[in-house]
Amino acid sequence: VTSRSGGVSVASVRMFGAEPVPEYNRGVAEERRVQVHDEVVSVNGLTAPEEIAAAFRSDRSLVLLMHRPRMFSLTLDKGGKALGGIEVSYQKTGSSLHVDDVRSAKLQNANAETLRAGDCITAIDGRRGSGPELIKLFQASDMPELTIARRQASRL
């Protein structure tokens, strides 16, 4: 799991091992499996990000409340700018870029979607990677196709 202000999300999922998440994933249909970028709302009734991370490391039995982000794609015309008018950040252990600010981005999307602060870029031109790898992919493309994970409204 990766903690960032405003929540905890799944950074990677092991498929093998005796830990609770791999065991759970092996026993359920694919759409019910814990997936990368899922938002962890609570673990064993705990909601603070540091408590959630500690529970994943130490508890053998986990009761999870999770939200799955809505995924969609956008094409960004960078207009010669390194990051195309958006500001991003990432965590060393993460597998996405967090959108911190959208300034002068030129976006193209068939469904009139737009990029918002708080969105996560999970792939660029169909390729996934670590934060630094995604930055390099982003900078190398003039019109990158961005795969976006958008946190859904909580229903607690």
PDB file of C-alpha atoms in Angstrom:
ATOM      1  CA  VAL A   1       0.000   0.000   0.000  1.00  0.00           C
ATOM      2  CA  THR A   2       1.044   3.583  -0.600  1.00  0.00           C
ATOM      3  CA  SER A   3      -0.081   6.403   1.661  1.00  0.00           C
ATOM      4  CA  ARG A   4      -0.581   9.920   0.374  1.00  0.00           C
ATOM      5  CA  SER A   5      -2.499  12.837   1.775  1.00  0.00           C
ATOM      6  CA  GLY A   6      -6.156  12.038   1.463  1.00  0.00           C
ATOM      7  CA  GLY A   7      -5.882   8.268   1.373  1.00  0.00           C
ATOM      8  CA  VAL A   8      -4.147   4.962   0.944  1.00  0.00           C
ATOM      9  CA  SER A   9      -4.016   3.095  -2.338  1.00  0.00           C
ATOM     10  CA  VAL A  10      -2.733  -0.306  -3.414  1.00  0.00           C
ATOM     11  CA  ALA A  11       0.686   0.091  -5.080  1.00  0.00           C
ATOM     12  CA  SER A  12       1.285  -3.589  -5.887  1.00  0.00           C
ATOM     13  CA  VAL A  13      -0.403  -6.942  -5.381  1.00  0.00           C
ATOM     14  CA  ARG A  14       1.428 -10.213  -4.923  1.00  0.00           C
ATOM     15  CA  MET A  15      -0.218 -13.187  -6.552  1.00  0.00           C
ATOM     16  CA  PHE A  16       1.583 -15.808  -4.480  1.00  0.00           C
ATOM     17  CA  GLY A  17       2.294 -16.221  -0.804  1.00  0.00           C
ATOM     18  CA  ALA A  18       0.406 -16.888   2.385  1.00  0.00           C
ATOM     19  CA  GLU A  19      -0.436 -13.261   3.110  1.00  0.00           C
ATOM     20  CA  PRO A  20      -4.142 -12.367   3.385  1.00  0.00           C
ATOM     21  CA  VAL A  21      -4.499 -10.433   0.095  1.00  0.00           C
ATOM     22  CA  PRO A  22      -2.964 -13.101  -2.210  1.00  0.00           C
ATOM     23  CA  GLU A  23      -5.020 -15.776  -0.440  1.00  0.00           C
ATOM     24  CA  TYR A  24      -8.203 -13.732  -0.915  1.00  0.00           C
ATOM     25  CA  ASN A  25      -7.446 -12.952  -4.567  1.00  0.00           C
ATOM     26  CA  ARG A  26      -6.901 -16.625  -5.419  1.00  0.00           C
ATOM     27  CA  GLY A  27     -10.383 -17.487  -4.125  1.00  0.00           C
ATOM     28  CA  VAL A  28     -12.549 -14.853  -5.842  1.00  0.00           C
ATOM     29  CA  ALA A  29     -13.595 -13.848  -9.345  1.00  0.00           C
ATOM     30  CA  GLU A  30     -11.272 -11.406 -11.128  1.00  0.00           C
ATOM     31  CA  GLU A  31     -13.585  -8.385 -10.743  1.00  0.00           C
ATOM     32  CA  ARG A  32     -13.631  -8.908  -6.939  1.00  0.00           C
ATOM     33  CA  ARG A  33      -9.827  -9.132  -6.550  1.00  0.00           C
ATOM     34  CA  VAL A  34      -7.807  -6.431  -4.838  1.00  0.00           C
ATOM     35  CA  GLN A  35      -6.113  -4.505  -7.656  1.00  0.00           C
ATOM     36  CA  VAL A  36      -3.360  -1.942  -8.022  1.00  0.00           C
ATOM     37  CA  HIS A  37      -4.770   1.593  -7.534  1.00  0.00           C
ATOM     38  CA  ASP A  38      -7.743   0.429  -5.440  1.00  0.00           C
ATOM     39  CA  GLU A  39      -8.343   2.863  -2.571  1.00  0.00           C
ATOM     40  CA  VAL A  40      -8.207   1.377   0.923  1.00  0.00           C
ATOM     41  CA  VAL A  41     -10.858   3.121   3.036  1.00  0.00           C
ATOM     42  CA  SER A  42     -10.406   1.025   6.188  1.00  0.00           C
ATOM     43  CA  VAL A  43      -8.662  -2.117   7.455  1.00  0.00           C
ATOM     44  CA  ASN A  44     -10.076  -3.896  10.496  1.00  0.00           C
ATOM     45  CA  GLY A  45     -12.036  -0.725  11.288  1.00  0.00           C
ATOM     46  CA  LEU A  46      -8.924   1.484  11.161  1.00  0.00           C
ATOM     47  CA  THR A  47      -9.056   4.518   8.872  1.00  0.00           C
ATOM     48  CA  ALA A  48      -5.881   6.539   9.528  1.00  0.00           C
ATOM     49  CA  PRO A  49      -3.310   5.967   6.739  1.00  0.00           C
ATOM     50  CA  GLU A  50      -0.512   4.994   9.152  1.00  0.00           C
ATOM     51  CA  GLU A  51      -2.813   2.485  10.935  1.00  0.00           C
ATOM     52  CA  ILE A  52      -3.890   0.982   7.605  1.00  0.00           C
ATOM     53  CA  ALA A  53      -0.273   0.524   6.499  1.00  0.00           C
ATOM     54  CA  ALA A  54       0.645  -1.060   9.856  1.00  0.00           C
ATOM     55  CA  ALA A  55      -2.315  -3.468   9.670  1.00  0.00           C
ATOM     56  CA  PHE A  56      -1.249  -4.640   6.194  1.00  0.00           C
ATOM     57  CA  ARG A  57       2.247  -5.338   7.546  1.00  0.00           C
ATOM     58  CA  SER A  58       1.272  -7.099  10.762  1.00  0.00           C
ATOM     59  CA  ASP A  59      -2.303  -8.443  10.824  1.00  0.00           C
ATOM     60  CA  ARG A  60      -2.935 -11.980   9.592  1.00  0.00           C
ATOM     61  CA  SER A  61      -6.671 -11.443   9.124  1.00  0.00           C
ATOM     62  CA  LEU A  62      -7.892  -8.328   7.289  1.00  0.00           C
ATOM     63  CA  VAL A  63     -11.386  -6.908   6.906  1.00  0.00           C
ATOM     64  CA  LEU A  64     -11.110  -4.368   4.091  1.00  0.00           C
ATOM     65  CA  LEU A  65     -13.396  -1.602   2.895  1.00  0.00           C
ATOM     66  CA  MET A  66     -12.165  -0.558  -0.530  1.00  0.00           C
ATOM     67  CA  HIS A  67     -13.208   1.660  -3.412  1.00  0.00           C
ATOM     68  CA  ARG A  68     -12.209   0.988  -6.974  1.00  0.00           C
ATOM     69  CA  PRO A  69     -11.220   4.098  -8.964  1.00  0.00           C
ATOM     70  CA  ARG A  70     -12.913   4.904 -12.252  1.00  0.00           C
ATOM     71  CA  MET A  71     -10.445   4.380 -15.100  1.00  0.00           C
ATOM     72  CA  PHE A  72     -10.426   6.305 -18.384  1.00  0.00           C
ATOM     73  CA  SER A  73      -7.986   7.616 -20.993  1.00  0.00           C
ATOM     74  CA  LEU A  74      -7.097  11.097 -22.228  1.00  0.00           C
ATOM     75  CA  THR A  75      -4.697  12.355 -24.857  1.00  0.00           C
ATOM     76  CA  LEU A  76      -2.650  15.403 -23.871  1.00  0.00           C
ATOM     77  CA  ASP A  77      -1.279  17.816 -26.459  1.00  0.00           C
ATOM     78  CA  LYS A  78       1.803  19.019 -24.568  1.00  0.00           C
ATOM     79  CA  GLY A  79       2.354  21.942 -26.921  1.00  0.00           C
ATOM     80  CA  GLY A  80       6.125  21.679 -26.543  1.00  0.00           C
ATOM     81  CA  LYS A  81       6.012  21.799 -22.714  1.00  0.00           C
ATOM     82  CA  ALA A  82       7.827  19.054 -20.783  1.00  0.00           C
ATOM     83  CA  LEU A  83       4.712  18.111 -18.780  1.00  0.00           C
ATOM     84  CA  GLY A  84       2.090  19.810 -20.932  1.00  0.00           C
ATOM     85  CA  GLY A  85       0.812  22.319 -18.369  1.00  0.00           C
ATOM     86  CA  ILE A  86       0.229  19.945 -15.469  1.00  0.00           C
ATOM     87  CA  GLU A  87       2.119  19.452 -12.220  1.00  0.00           C
ATOM     88  CA  VAL A  88       2.658  15.920 -10.942  1.00  0.00           C
ATOM     89  CA  SER A  89       4.338  14.200  -8.023  1.00  0.00           C
ATOM     90  CA  TYR A  90       5.041  10.576  -7.129  1.00  0.00           C
ATOM     91  CA  GLN A  91       6.202   8.384  -4.291  1.00  0.00           C
ATOM     92  CA  LYS A  92       9.310   6.216  -4.564  1.00  0.00           C
ATOM     93  CA  THR A  93       7.318   3.006  -4.054  1.00  0.00           C
ATOM     94  CA  GLY A  94       4.341   4.102  -6.157  1.00  0.00           C
ATOM     95  CA  SER A  95       3.264   3.065  -9.622  1.00  0.00           C
ATOM     96  CA  SER A  96       1.513   6.263 -10.705  1.00  0.00           C
ATOM     97  CA  LEU A  97       1.878  10.006 -11.041  1.00  0.00           C
ATOM     98  CA  HIS A  98      -0.357  12.097  -8.786  1.00  0.00           C
ATOM     99  CA  VAL A  99      -1.820  15.139 -10.539  1.00  0.00           C
ATOM    100  CA  ASP A 100      -1.197  18.102  -8.226  1.00  0.00           C
ATOM    101  CA  ASP A 101      -2.357  20.914 -10.514  1.00  0.00           C
ATOM    102  CA  VAL A 102      -3.762  21.376 -14.009  1.00  0.00           C
ATOM    103  CA  ARG A 103      -2.889  24.711 -15.546  1.00  0.00           C
ATOM    104  CA  SER A 104      -2.898  25.049 -19.320  1.00  0.00           C
ATOM    105  CA  ALA A 105      -3.314  21.432 -20.407  1.00  0.00           C
ATOM    106  CA  LYS A 106      -4.849  20.742 -23.848  1.00  0.00           C
ATOM    107  CA  LEU A 107      -6.779  17.498 -23.480  1.00  0.00           C
ATOM    108  CA  GLN A 108      -8.571  15.356 -26.026  1.00  0.00           C
ATOM    109  CA  ASN A 109     -11.145  12.786 -24.978  1.00  0.00           C
ATOM    110  CA  ALA A 110     -14.147  11.325 -26.761  1.00  0.00           C
ATOM    111  CA  ASN A 111     -16.276  11.529 -23.591  1.00  0.00           C
ATOM    112  CA  ALA A 112     -15.392  15.155 -22.737  1.00  0.00           C
ATOM    113  CA  GLU A 113     -13.477  13.997 -19.648  1.00  0.00           C
ATOM    114  CA  THR A 114     -10.982  16.388 -18.164  1.00  0.00           C
ATOM    115  CA  LEU A 115      -7.959  15.981 -15.954  1.00  0.00           C
ATOM    116  CA  ARG A 116      -8.339  17.153 -12.357  1.00  0.00           C
ATOM    117  CA  ALA A 117      -6.043  17.698  -9.414  1.00  0.00           C
ATOM    118  CA  GLY A 118      -6.171  14.488  -7.374  1.00  0.00           C
ATOM    119  CA  ASP A 119      -6.300  12.163 -10.400  1.00  0.00           C
ATOM    120  CA  CYS A 120      -3.579   9.545 -10.810  1.00  0.00           C
ATOM    121  CA  ILE A 121      -1.845   8.786 -14.095  1.00  0.00           C
ATOM    122  CA  THR A 122      -1.352   5.013 -14.081  1.00  0.00           C
ATOM    123  CA  ALA A 123       0.036   4.481 -17.593  1.00  0.00           C
ATOM    124  CA  ILE A 124       1.399   6.527 -20.487  1.00  0.00           C
ATOM    125  CA  ASP A 125       0.867   5.284 -24.034  1.00  0.00           C
ATOM    126  CA  GLY A 126      -0.242   1.967 -22.530  1.00  0.00           C
ATOM    127  CA  ARG A 127       2.970   1.463 -20.540  1.00  0.00           C
ATOM    128  CA  ARG A 128       3.076   1.217 -16.748  1.00  0.00           C
ATOM    129  CA  GLY A 129       6.037   1.805 -14.482  1.00  0.00           C
ATOM    130  CA  SER A 130       7.402   3.503 -11.397  1.00  0.00           C
ATOM    131  CA  GLY A 131       7.066   7.257 -10.898  1.00  0.00           C
ATOM    132  CA  PRO A 132      10.449   8.077 -12.484  1.00  0.00           C
ATOM    133  CA  GLU A 133       9.756   5.703 -15.396  1.00  0.00           C
ATOM    134  CA  LEU A 134       6.373   7.341 -16.033  1.00  0.00           C
ATOM    135  CA  ILE A 135       7.967  10.817 -15.973  1.00  0.00           C
ATOM    136  CA  LYS A 136      10.452   9.685 -18.665  1.00  0.00           C
ATOM    137  CA  LEU A 137       7.638   8.225 -20.796  1.00  0.00           C
ATOM    138  CA  PHE A 138       5.637  11.429 -20.357  1.00  0.00           C
ATOM    139  CA  GLN A 139       8.523  13.646 -21.399  1.00  0.00           C
ATOM    140  CA  ALA A 140       9.366  11.471 -24.421  1.00  0.00           C
ATOM    141  CA  SER A 141       5.926  11.758 -26.045  1.00  0.00           C
ATOM    142  CA  ASP A 142       4.515  14.898 -27.705  1.00  0.00           C
ATOM    143  CA  MET A 143       0.896  13.703 -27.391  1.00  0.00           C
ATOM    144  CA  PRO A 144       0.838  11.036 -24.686  1.00  0.00           C
ATOM    145  CA  GLU A 145      -2.244   8.941 -24.072  1.00  0.00           C
ATOM    146  CA  LEU A 146      -2.754   9.007 -20.313  1.00  0.00           C
ATOM    147  CA  THR A 147      -4.574   6.278 -18.397  1.00  0.00           C
ATOM    148  CA  ILE A 148      -6.280   7.985 -15.462  1.00  0.00           C
ATOM    149  CA  ALA A 149      -7.541   6.564 -12.173  1.00  0.00           C
ATOM    150  CA  ARG A 150     -10.072   8.867 -10.533  1.00  0.00           C
ATOM    151  CA  ARG A 151     -11.090   8.348  -6.947  1.00  0.00           C
ATOM    152  CA  GLN A 152     -14.824   7.834  -6.654  1.00  0.00           C
ATOM    153  CA  ALA A 153     -16.930   9.692  -4.123  1.00  0.00           C
ATOM    154  CA  SER A 154     -16.976   7.890  -0.781  1.00  0.00           C
ATOM    155  CA  ARG A 155     -20.201   6.269   0.339  1.00  0.00           C
ATOM    156  CA  LEU A 156     -19.533   5.665   4.025  1.00  0.00           C
TER     157      LEU A 156
END
